Short mmCIF file of C-alpha atoms and ligand atoms in Angstrom, two decimals:
data_model
loop_
_atom_site.label_atom_id
_atom_site.label_comp_id
_atom_site.label_asym_id
_atom_site.label_seq_id
_atom_site.Cartn_x
_atom_site.Cartn_y
_atom_site.Cartn_z
CA UNK A 1 231.54 -106.55 -121.59
CA UNK A 2 228.20 -107.42 -120.38
CA UNK A 3 227.56 -109.16 -116.94
CA UNK A 4 225.97 -112.31 -116.21
CA UNK A 5 225.02 -113.80 -113.09
CA UNK A 6 223.57 -117.05 -111.67
CA UNK A 7 223.21 -119.25 -108.62
CA UNK A 8 222.87 -122.92 -108.03
CA UNK A 9 221.37 -124.07 -104.75
CA UNK A 10 223.14 -126.87 -103.24
CA UNK A 11 220.47 -128.68 -101.50
CA UNK A 12 221.40 -132.01 -102.82
CA UNK A 13 223.88 -133.79 -105.17
CA UNK A 14 224.18 -131.92 -108.57
CA UNK A 15 222.31 -133.71 -111.28
CA UNK A 16 222.57 -134.24 -114.75
CA UNK A 17 219.67 -131.51 -115.11
CA UNK A 18 221.93 -128.88 -113.48
CA UNK A 19 224.65 -129.76 -115.59
CA UNK A 20 222.88 -129.46 -119.03
CA UNK A 21 220.38 -126.69 -117.79
CA UNK A 22 222.81 -124.57 -116.03
CA UNK A 23 226.29 -125.46 -115.54
CA UNK A 24 227.23 -126.23 -118.85
CA UNK A 25 225.80 -123.03 -120.15
CA UNK A 26 227.77 -120.99 -117.32
CA UNK A 27 231.12 -122.49 -118.76
CA UNK A 28 230.36 -121.34 -122.16
CA UNK A 29 229.13 -117.88 -121.27
CA UNK A 30 232.52 -117.33 -119.56
CA UNK A 31 233.85 -116.47 -123.13
CA UNK A 32 231.76 -113.60 -123.85
CA UNK A 33 230.57 -112.12 -120.45
CA UNK A 34 231.98 -111.08 -117.22
CA UNK A 35 230.35 -114.07 -115.06
CA UNK A 36 229.37 -114.00 -111.51
CA UNK A 37 228.55 -117.48 -110.23
CA UNK A 38 227.73 -118.59 -106.76
CA UNK A 39 226.59 -121.27 -104.46
CA UNK A 40 223.09 -120.36 -103.02
CA UNK A 41 223.50 -121.96 -99.58
CA UNK A 42 221.42 -119.82 -97.67
CA UNK A 43 218.70 -120.89 -99.96
CA UNK A 44 219.15 -124.46 -98.98
CA UNK A 45 217.92 -123.42 -95.61
CA UNK A 46 214.54 -122.88 -96.52
CA UNK A 47 213.82 -126.56 -96.15
CA UNK A 48 215.54 -128.51 -93.17
CA UNK A 49 219.30 -129.55 -94.10
CA UNK A 50 221.23 -132.06 -92.22
CA UNK A 51 224.26 -130.03 -91.22
CA UNK A 52 226.68 -132.48 -92.25
CA UNK A 53 225.26 -133.52 -95.42
CA UNK A 54 224.90 -129.75 -96.29
CA UNK A 55 228.54 -129.07 -95.65
CA UNK A 56 229.36 -132.13 -97.86
CA UNK A 57 226.89 -130.83 -100.72
CA UNK A 58 228.71 -127.52 -100.59
CA UNK A 59 232.25 -129.08 -101.01
CA UNK A 60 230.93 -131.28 -103.79
CA UNK A 61 229.18 -128.45 -105.49
CA UNK A 62 232.09 -126.11 -105.77
CA UNK A 63 234.67 -128.84 -106.80
CA UNK A 64 232.12 -129.88 -109.42
CA UNK A 65 231.74 -126.33 -110.67
CA UNK A 66 235.37 -126.18 -111.17
CA UNK A 67 235.42 -129.76 -112.64
CA UNK A 68 232.85 -128.49 -115.23
CA UNK A 69 235.36 -125.86 -116.58
CA UNK A 70 234.22 -122.84 -114.35
CA UNK A 71 237.42 -120.81 -114.32
CA UNK A 72 238.02 -118.78 -111.17
CA UNK A 73 240.55 -116.64 -112.76
CA UNK A 74 238.04 -115.56 -115.42
CA UNK A 75 234.57 -115.79 -113.30
CA UNK A 76 233.63 -114.63 -109.89
CA UNK A 77 232.85 -117.84 -107.89
CA UNK A 78 231.76 -117.63 -104.35
CA UNK A 79 229.47 -118.84 -101.63
CA UNK A 80 226.25 -116.80 -100.99
CA UNK A 81 226.75 -116.56 -97.12
CA UNK A 82 230.41 -115.33 -97.48
CA UNK A 83 228.89 -111.99 -98.92
CA UNK A 84 226.51 -110.77 -96.15
CA UNK A 85 225.27 -107.83 -98.21
CA UNK A 86 222.98 -110.46 -99.91
CA UNK A 87 220.84 -111.07 -96.76
CA UNK A 88 220.69 -107.14 -95.92
CA UNK A 89 219.63 -106.28 -99.40
CA UNK A 90 217.12 -109.29 -99.31
CA UNK A 91 215.50 -107.85 -96.01
CA UNK A 92 215.19 -104.34 -97.75
CA UNK A 93 213.61 -106.00 -100.98
CA UNK A 94 211.04 -108.06 -98.92
CA UNK A 95 209.82 -104.77 -97.40
CA UNK A 96 209.45 -103.64 -101.39
CA UNK A 97 207.49 -106.65 -102.31
CA UNK A 98 204.01 -107.56 -101.41
CA UNK A 99 202.67 -110.74 -100.08
CA UNK A 100 200.42 -110.89 -103.18
CA UNK A 101 203.42 -111.14 -105.48
CA UNK A 102 204.96 -113.92 -103.11
CA UNK A 103 201.63 -115.77 -103.04
CA UNK A 104 201.59 -115.84 -106.85
CA UNK A 105 204.91 -117.68 -107.01
CA UNK A 106 204.34 -121.25 -108.47
CA UNK A 107 206.85 -123.25 -106.10
CA UNK A 108 204.91 -121.60 -103.02
CA UNK A 109 201.53 -122.45 -104.60
CA UNK A 110 202.57 -126.10 -105.28
CA UNK A 111 203.62 -126.61 -101.81
CA UNK A 112 200.57 -125.04 -100.60
CA UNK A 113 198.23 -127.10 -102.57
CA UNK A 114 199.99 -130.25 -101.51
CA UNK A 115 199.14 -129.25 -98.16
CA UNK A 116 202.85 -129.20 -96.71
CA UNK A 117 202.38 -128.36 -93.17
CA UNK A 118 206.30 -127.49 -92.41
CA UNK A 119 206.67 -124.63 -94.82
CA UNK A 120 208.83 -122.09 -93.39
CA UNK A 121 208.65 -118.23 -93.47
CA UNK A 122 212.12 -118.32 -95.12
CA UNK A 123 210.76 -120.36 -98.04
CA UNK A 124 208.13 -117.98 -98.56
CA UNK A 125 210.32 -114.93 -98.73
CA UNK A 126 212.98 -116.56 -100.83
CA UNK A 127 212.38 -115.10 -104.12
CA UNK A 128 213.05 -111.66 -102.58
CA UNK A 129 216.43 -113.09 -101.44
CA UNK A 130 217.13 -114.27 -104.68
CA UNK A 131 216.23 -110.75 -106.11
CA UNK A 132 218.80 -109.20 -103.77
CA UNK A 133 221.34 -112.03 -104.98
CA UNK A 134 220.93 -110.77 -108.34
CA UNK A 135 220.17 -106.93 -108.23
CA UNK A 136 223.30 -106.34 -105.80
CA UNK A 137 225.54 -106.85 -109.01
CA UNK A 138 223.62 -105.08 -111.53
CA UNK A 139 223.89 -108.10 -114.15
CA UNK A 140 222.58 -107.63 -117.71
CA UNK A 141 221.41 -111.22 -117.90
CA UNK A 142 220.53 -114.16 -115.38
CA UNK A 143 220.70 -117.81 -117.10
CA UNK A 144 218.16 -120.00 -115.30
CA UNK A 145 216.14 -123.03 -116.11
CA UNK A 146 212.44 -122.65 -116.91
CA UNK A 147 211.36 -123.19 -113.29
CA UNK A 148 213.07 -120.04 -112.23
CA UNK A 149 212.03 -117.67 -114.75
CA UNK A 150 209.21 -116.62 -112.43
CA UNK A 151 211.55 -115.55 -109.87
CA UNK A 152 213.93 -113.48 -112.29
CA UNK A 153 210.48 -111.79 -113.41
CA UNK A 154 209.66 -110.97 -109.73
CA UNK A 155 213.05 -109.53 -109.61
CA UNK A 156 212.52 -107.33 -112.23
CA UNK A 157 209.22 -105.89 -110.98
CA UNK A 158 210.68 -105.45 -107.64
CA UNK A 159 213.53 -103.62 -109.33
CA UNK A 160 211.41 -101.35 -111.48
CA UNK A 161 209.34 -100.41 -108.17
CA UNK A 162 212.48 -99.73 -106.32
CA UNK A 163 213.85 -97.44 -109.02
CA UNK A 164 210.36 -95.49 -109.20
CA UNK A 165 210.28 -94.98 -105.51
CA UNK A 166 213.73 -94.12 -104.89
CA UNK A 167 215.39 -93.12 -108.10
CA UNK A 168 217.75 -95.36 -110.46
CA UNK A 169 219.29 -97.80 -108.09
CA UNK A 170 219.28 -101.03 -110.02
CA UNK A 171 219.70 -102.51 -113.53
CA UNK A 172 216.68 -104.38 -114.75
CA UNK A 173 218.00 -107.85 -115.48
CA UNK A 174 216.91 -110.17 -118.31
CA UNK A 175 216.51 -114.00 -117.84
CA UNK A 176 217.93 -116.13 -120.36
CA UNK A 177 216.80 -119.72 -120.88
CA UNK A 178 218.78 -122.02 -122.73
CA UNK A 179 216.82 -123.52 -125.52
CA UNK A 180 217.78 -127.32 -125.74
CA UNK A 181 217.90 -128.83 -122.05
CA UNK A 182 216.22 -126.29 -119.99
CA UNK A 183 213.87 -128.93 -118.55
CA UNK A 184 215.70 -132.34 -118.48
CA UNK A 185 212.77 -134.45 -117.01
CA UNK A 186 213.19 -137.37 -114.42
CA UNK A 187 213.67 -140.79 -116.04
CA UNK A 188 211.07 -142.42 -113.92
CA UNK A 189 208.52 -140.05 -114.45
CA UNK A 190 209.25 -137.98 -117.61
CA UNK A 191 206.14 -135.57 -116.73
CA UNK A 192 208.30 -134.40 -113.57
CA UNK A 193 211.42 -132.39 -113.72
CA UNK A 194 214.68 -134.42 -112.74
CA UNK A 195 215.41 -132.97 -109.53
CA UNK A 196 218.28 -133.30 -106.64
CA UNK A 197 215.68 -132.91 -104.06
CA UNK A 198 213.53 -135.89 -105.65
CA UNK A 199 213.29 -139.04 -103.66
CA UNK A 200 212.77 -141.45 -106.67
CA UNK A 201 216.56 -142.06 -107.11
CA UNK A 202 216.12 -143.90 -110.25
CA UNK A 203 214.79 -140.95 -112.00
CA UNK A 204 217.71 -138.79 -111.32
CA UNK A 205 221.30 -138.94 -112.48
CA UNK A 206 223.78 -137.35 -110.33
CA UNK A 207 226.98 -135.96 -111.70
CA UNK A 208 228.79 -138.04 -108.90
CA UNK A 209 226.98 -141.32 -109.62
CA UNK A 210 229.06 -144.08 -110.61
CA UNK A 211 229.04 -144.43 -114.29
CA UNK A 212 227.75 -148.07 -114.34
CA UNK A 213 224.86 -146.74 -112.00
CA UNK A 214 224.08 -143.94 -114.50
CA UNK A 215 223.95 -146.50 -117.15
CA UNK A 216 221.48 -148.61 -115.36
CA UNK A 217 219.32 -145.86 -114.85
CA UNK A 218 219.30 -144.64 -118.53
CA UNK A 219 218.57 -148.32 -119.70
CA UNK A 220 215.52 -148.56 -117.32
CA UNK A 221 214.21 -145.30 -118.01
CA UNK A 222 210.52 -145.16 -118.72
CA UNK A 223 209.49 -145.16 -122.34
CA UNK A 224 206.18 -145.88 -124.27
CA UNK A 225 204.68 -148.49 -126.39
CA UNK A 226 204.96 -146.44 -129.68
CA UNK A 227 208.17 -147.88 -130.63
CA UNK A 228 209.45 -145.18 -132.86
CA UNK A 229 212.36 -142.70 -131.77
CA UNK A 230 211.05 -139.44 -132.19
CA UNK A 231 210.20 -136.18 -130.47
CA UNK A 232 206.76 -135.81 -128.96
CA UNK A 233 206.79 -134.47 -125.42
CA UNK A 234 203.09 -135.22 -125.13
CA UNK A 235 202.73 -138.88 -126.13
CA UNK A 236 206.51 -139.93 -125.82
CA UNK A 237 207.76 -137.80 -123.02
CA UNK A 238 210.23 -140.42 -121.75
CA UNK A 239 211.74 -140.86 -125.53
CA UNK A 240 211.82 -137.28 -126.07
CA UNK A 241 213.58 -136.52 -122.82
CA UNK A 242 216.15 -139.09 -123.77
CA UNK A 243 216.49 -137.20 -127.28
CA UNK A 244 216.83 -133.68 -125.41
CA UNK A 245 219.74 -135.34 -123.07
CA UNK A 246 221.56 -136.98 -125.90
CA UNK A 247 221.39 -133.84 -128.15
CA UNK A 248 222.49 -131.69 -125.33
CA UNK A 249 225.60 -133.92 -124.68
CA UNK A 250 226.55 -134.99 -128.20
CA UNK A 251 225.64 -131.45 -129.79
CA UNK A 252 223.83 -133.68 -132.69
CA UNK A 253 220.49 -131.89 -133.41
CA UNK A 254 217.28 -133.71 -132.47
CA UNK A 255 215.93 -134.00 -136.14
CA UNK A 256 219.28 -135.33 -136.97
CA UNK A 257 219.21 -137.89 -133.89
CA UNK A 258 215.55 -138.92 -135.03
CA UNK A 259 217.06 -139.75 -138.65
CA UNK A 260 220.00 -141.60 -137.26
CA UNK A 261 217.74 -143.85 -134.84
CA UNK A 262 215.05 -144.55 -137.65
CA UNK A 263 213.75 -147.99 -137.55
CA UNK A 264 216.07 -148.98 -134.53
CA UNK A 265 214.55 -149.99 -131.22
CA UNK A 266 214.49 -148.39 -127.99
CA UNK A 267 217.17 -150.45 -126.44
CA UNK A 268 219.74 -149.33 -129.13
CA UNK A 269 218.79 -145.78 -128.80
CA UNK A 270 219.04 -145.99 -124.81
CA UNK A 271 222.43 -147.41 -125.23
CA UNK A 272 223.84 -144.62 -127.20
CA UNK A 273 222.33 -142.01 -124.69
CA UNK A 274 223.92 -144.06 -121.57
CA UNK A 275 227.51 -143.95 -123.55
CA UNK A 276 226.97 -140.01 -123.83
CA UNK A 277 226.18 -139.90 -120.27
CA UNK A 278 228.80 -142.32 -119.02
CA UNK A 279 231.42 -140.01 -120.88
CA UNK A 280 230.48 -137.02 -119.47
CA UNK A 281 230.36 -138.54 -115.92
CA UNK A 282 233.73 -140.13 -116.30
CA UNK A 283 235.51 -136.99 -117.28
CA UNK A 284 233.84 -134.66 -114.85
CA UNK A 285 234.74 -137.26 -112.02
CA UNK A 286 238.30 -137.68 -112.80
CA UNK A 287 238.50 -133.85 -112.92
CA UNK A 288 236.78 -133.71 -109.71
CA UNK A 289 239.20 -136.16 -108.01
CA UNK A 290 242.20 -133.91 -108.97
CA UNK A 291 240.63 -130.76 -107.66
CA UNK A 292 239.92 -132.48 -104.46
CA UNK A 293 243.37 -133.55 -103.86
CA UNK A 294 244.64 -130.20 -104.60
CA UNK A 295 243.01 -128.68 -101.85
CA UNK A 296 242.47 -125.37 -103.25
CA UNK A 297 238.77 -124.94 -102.34
CA UNK A 298 239.08 -122.41 -99.49
CA UNK A 299 241.23 -120.21 -101.59
CA UNK A 300 239.13 -120.13 -104.54
CA UNK A 301 236.18 -119.17 -102.43
CA UNK A 302 237.93 -116.60 -100.51
CA UNK A 303 239.31 -114.98 -103.38
CA UNK A 304 235.86 -115.08 -105.39
CA UNK A 305 234.02 -113.83 -101.98
CA UNK A 306 236.74 -110.60 -101.91
CA UNK A 307 235.82 -109.79 -105.49
CA UNK A 308 232.13 -110.21 -104.67
CA UNK A 309 232.03 -108.08 -101.40
CA UNK A 310 233.73 -105.08 -103.29
CA UNK A 311 230.39 -104.93 -105.83
CA UNK A 312 227.75 -106.07 -103.30
CA UNK A 313 228.90 -103.69 -100.59
CA UNK A 314 229.09 -100.62 -103.00
CA UNK A 315 225.62 -101.41 -103.84
CA UNK A 316 224.31 -101.93 -100.57
CA UNK A 317 225.56 -98.62 -99.49
CA UNK A 318 224.10 -96.89 -102.08
CA UNK A 319 220.85 -98.66 -101.51
CA UNK A 320 220.83 -97.48 -98.09
CA UNK A 321 221.58 -93.91 -98.93
CA UNK A 322 218.58 -93.90 -101.25
CA UNK A 323 216.01 -95.24 -98.85
CA UNK A 324 217.26 -93.04 -96.06
CA UNK A 325 218.93 -95.48 -93.74
CA UNK A 326 222.10 -93.51 -93.06
CA UNK A 327 222.55 -90.11 -91.98
CA UNK A 328 224.55 -88.35 -94.80
CA UNK A 329 221.51 -87.28 -96.87
P1 LIG B 1 218.16 -126.25 -108.70
O1 LIG B 1 218.82 -127.66 -108.82
O2 LIG B 1 216.49 -126.57 -108.67
O3 LIG B 1 218.76 -125.39 -107.52
O4 LIG B 1 218.45 -125.33 -109.98
C1 LIG B 1 219.87 -124.99 -110.04
C2 LIG B 1 219.73 -124.63 -111.74
O5 LIG B 1 220.11 -125.65 -112.59
C3 LIG B 1 218.67 -123.68 -112.06
O6 LIG B 1 219.02 -122.85 -113.16
C4 LIG B 1 217.64 -124.86 -112.48
O7 LIG B 1 216.75 -124.24 -113.54
C5 LIG B 1 218.79 -125.85 -113.53
N1 LIG B 1 217.79 -126.85 -113.29
C6 LIG B 1 217.81 -127.66 -112.33
N2 LIG B 1 217.16 -128.97 -112.72
C7 LIG B 1 217.19 -128.80 -113.74
C8 LIG B 1 216.34 -129.90 -114.94
N3 LIG B 1 215.90 -130.89 -114.57
N4 LIG B 1 216.77 -129.40 -116.24
C9 LIG B 1 217.17 -128.37 -116.66
N5 LIG B 1 217.38 -127.50 -115.68
C10 LIG B 1 217.63 -127.81 -114.32
N1 LIG B 2 216.84 -120.03 -106.48
C1 LIG B 2 217.53 -120.83 -107.52
C2 LIG B 2 217.32 -122.20 -107.51
O1 LIG B 2 216.33 -122.53 -106.64
C3 LIG B 2 218.93 -120.47 -107.05
C4 LIG B 2 219.17 -119.07 -107.05
C5 LIG B 2 219.34 -118.18 -105.83
C6 LIG B 2 219.59 -118.41 -108.01
N2 LIG B 2 219.86 -117.04 -106.01
C7 LIG B 2 220.04 -116.86 -107.61
C8 LIG B 2 219.51 -118.48 -109.32
C9 LIG B 2 220.24 -115.83 -108.37
C10 LIG B 2 220.00 -117.24 -110.44
C11 LIG B 2 220.31 -115.93 -109.75
O2 LIG B 2 217.60 -122.69 -108.55
#
């Protein structure tokens, strides 16, 4: 069975974008792959987090993972900081990555161009920690949204360089980008990604939003003056985004939806999108409540970390031997 790995950074409440672009895919992949899914809590620290809020986000994230259908019996589910080998390998890989490579990372360049003053060194090197998160488990595939592809490509470059320098050590992973929904856009500014770190709350649907709040957000989503429901991301970014959301949730293809809403106004179409979203949120939230009431999160995380540590510690040991950090040469 091929192995697949991915992580989500819990730096805020999970969004509909996370669900469509990531979580929903992970759940499907459990059928055909050995899945390793972790909560990238160390990655959140690259930007200051209020400790109480972070802790709550971690708890909600793991509960939502389970509510979405990730099954701890089938998949390895754990918290990144519970497996210390990630950070150790991260440092080793940062010593095999050039600053020139990190300077080319889009997220870094964006922050730099915005004149961000409080950029931490952790933020700058985080792609090397992400490379460690991946390479330490030798996955075949890494499913990520479009925005993370560059980091997986860097991971491949670092792994190839490491293998050339020190001998075969890591499998070279392949990024997997979902076709529909790899980039759900903000409802209030459909030229930007829907993001949990977005200040503009109106543009983002959180998985724990009250269904009626989510409905309002969809109904007030920015559209255009064209007045035709059709897929044209350049001229009708808002409507195209709503089509993507509907299609991802209803599994009706975009061309079929366009036919279905031919000649209808945006109001009707938005109502149909809102119905799909509300159905999803109600279902997820009732499962989430049950999971919280069962008090199983610690146990799930501990047994996931145990499985992960066995794999990660073995890989770290091999790497340490390869690079001469041990005395047993
Ligand atoms: P993040 O929330 O940025 O840590 O992303 C976690 C995962 O969800 C990554 O695989 C992202 O690419 C995916 N993701 C986040 N936001 C979106 C979005 N708006 N549309 C699609 N996928 C997303
Ligand atoms: N950096 C990713 C994000 O911001 C999260 C992440 C951390 C990740 N480590 C990973 C994703 C390893 C895939 C594989 O979304």
